[in-house]
Coordinates of C-alpha atoms in Angstrom, one line a residue:
X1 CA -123.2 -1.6 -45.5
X2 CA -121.0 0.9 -47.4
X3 CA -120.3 0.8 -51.3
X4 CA -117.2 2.4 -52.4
X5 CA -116.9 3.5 -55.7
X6 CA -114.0 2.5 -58.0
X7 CA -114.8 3.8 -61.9
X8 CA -111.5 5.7 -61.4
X9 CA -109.0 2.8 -60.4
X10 CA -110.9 -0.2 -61.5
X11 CA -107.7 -1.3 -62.7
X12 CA -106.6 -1.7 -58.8
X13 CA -110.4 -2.8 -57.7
X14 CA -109.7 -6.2 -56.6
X15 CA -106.2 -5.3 -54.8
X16 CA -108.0 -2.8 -53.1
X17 CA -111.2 -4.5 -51.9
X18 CA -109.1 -7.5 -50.8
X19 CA -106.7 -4.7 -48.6
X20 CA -109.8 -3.0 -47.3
X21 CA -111.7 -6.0 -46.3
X22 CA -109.2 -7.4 -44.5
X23 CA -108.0 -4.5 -42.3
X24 CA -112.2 -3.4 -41.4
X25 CA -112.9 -7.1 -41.0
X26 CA -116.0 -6.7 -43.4
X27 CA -117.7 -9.1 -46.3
X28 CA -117.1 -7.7 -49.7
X29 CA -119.4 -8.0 -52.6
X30 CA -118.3 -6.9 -56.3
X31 CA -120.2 -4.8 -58.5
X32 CA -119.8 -3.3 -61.9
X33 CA -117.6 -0.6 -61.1
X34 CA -118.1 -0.4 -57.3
X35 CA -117.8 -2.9 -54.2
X36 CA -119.5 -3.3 -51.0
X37 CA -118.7 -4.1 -47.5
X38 CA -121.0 -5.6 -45.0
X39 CA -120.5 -6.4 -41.8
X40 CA -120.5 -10.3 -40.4
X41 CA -122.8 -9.5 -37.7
X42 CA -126.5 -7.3 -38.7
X43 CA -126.1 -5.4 -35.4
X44 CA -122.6 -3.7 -36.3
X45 CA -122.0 -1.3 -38.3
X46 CA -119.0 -0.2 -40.3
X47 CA -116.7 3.0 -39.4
X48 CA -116.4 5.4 -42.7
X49 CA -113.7 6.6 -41.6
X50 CA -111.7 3.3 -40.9
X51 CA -112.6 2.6 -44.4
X52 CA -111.6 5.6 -45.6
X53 CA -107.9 5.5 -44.4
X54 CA -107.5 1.8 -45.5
X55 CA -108.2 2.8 -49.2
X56 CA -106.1 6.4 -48.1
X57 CA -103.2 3.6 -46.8
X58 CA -103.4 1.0 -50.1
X59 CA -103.4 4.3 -52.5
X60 CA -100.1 5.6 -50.7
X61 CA -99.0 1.8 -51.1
X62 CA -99.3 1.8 -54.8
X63 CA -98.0 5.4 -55.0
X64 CA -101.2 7.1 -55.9
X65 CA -101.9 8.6 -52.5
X66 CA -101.7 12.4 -53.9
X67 CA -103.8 12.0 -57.3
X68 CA -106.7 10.7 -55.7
X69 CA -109.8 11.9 -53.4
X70 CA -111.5 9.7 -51.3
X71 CA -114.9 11.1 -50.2
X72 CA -117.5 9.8 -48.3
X73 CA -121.3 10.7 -48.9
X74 CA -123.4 9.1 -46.7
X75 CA -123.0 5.0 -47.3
X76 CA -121.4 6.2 -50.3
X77 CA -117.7 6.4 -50.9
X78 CA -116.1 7.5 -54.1
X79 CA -112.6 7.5 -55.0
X80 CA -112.3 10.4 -57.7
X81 CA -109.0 11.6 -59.6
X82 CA -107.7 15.0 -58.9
X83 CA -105.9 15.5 -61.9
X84 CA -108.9 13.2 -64.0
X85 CA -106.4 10.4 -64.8
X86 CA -107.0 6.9 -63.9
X87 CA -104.5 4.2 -62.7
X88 CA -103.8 2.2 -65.4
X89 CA -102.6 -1.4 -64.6
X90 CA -102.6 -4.4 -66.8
X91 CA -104.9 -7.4 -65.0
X92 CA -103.1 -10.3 -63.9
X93 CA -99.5 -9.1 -63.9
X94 CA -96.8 -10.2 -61.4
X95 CA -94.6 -6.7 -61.0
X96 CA -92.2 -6.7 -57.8
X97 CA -93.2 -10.8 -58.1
X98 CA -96.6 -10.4 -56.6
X99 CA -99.3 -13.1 -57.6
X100 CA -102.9 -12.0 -58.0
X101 CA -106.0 -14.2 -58.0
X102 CA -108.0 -13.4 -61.0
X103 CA -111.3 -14.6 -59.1
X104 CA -110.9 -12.3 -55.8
X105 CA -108.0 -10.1 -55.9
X106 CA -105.7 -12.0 -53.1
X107 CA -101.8 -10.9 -53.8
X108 CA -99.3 -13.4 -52.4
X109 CA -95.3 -13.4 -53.9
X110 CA -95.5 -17.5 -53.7
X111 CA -96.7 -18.7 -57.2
X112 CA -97.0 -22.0 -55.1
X113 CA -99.5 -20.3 -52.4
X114 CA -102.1 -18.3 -55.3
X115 CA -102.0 -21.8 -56.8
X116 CA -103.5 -23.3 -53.4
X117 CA -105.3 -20.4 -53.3
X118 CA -107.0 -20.9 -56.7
X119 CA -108.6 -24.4 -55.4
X120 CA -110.2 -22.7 -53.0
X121 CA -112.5 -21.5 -55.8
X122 CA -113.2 -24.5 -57.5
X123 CA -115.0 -26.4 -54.1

């Protein structure tokens, strides 16, 4: 299991575990100002470093690829400003018509599809 720490983009949080999860095929688990990824089997274990360039890849995504450090420590993995400014992002917002679920994070650009989406939460 490896917790990555988010108190400098929590703005981003949810985009990012959603991104990361799905390219290190792990289980993500929400914290205050962290997340954590497990793996879906107990006898594998999860690569820092794959982790490491997913959150590397959605930073450079979002255009924050050069303000910010990702370091790993262990099963610990912050992401720390260089500069000491955080991204700063207004929750639920729809720029370049993108959809986010408010409940997990998962971006479509079909209003239609996050609305399916939503009912997924509600079985």
């Amino acid at each position: 299991m490896l917790t990555i720490d988010c108190k400098d983009i929590l703005s981003v949080r949810n985009e990012l575990l959603v991104y990361v999860a799905d390219k290190v095929e792990a289980i993500p688990t929400l914290k205050n100002q962290q997340f954590t990824l497990s793996t879906l089997d107990d006898h594998d274990s999860l690569d820092a470093n794959d982790v490491i360039s997913a959150i590397k890849e959605y930073l450079i995504s979002i255009g924050e690829g050069k303000n910010f450090a990702v370091i790993a420590n262990n099963n610990l993995i912050n992401i720390t400003s260089i500069s000491g400014k955080t991204i700063e992002k207004t929750a639920n917002s729809s720029q370049d018509g993108m959809f986010s679920c408010t409940h997990c994070g998962f971006i479509t650009q079909y209003q239609v599809e996050l609305n399916v989406h939503m009912k997924i939460h509600y079985l």
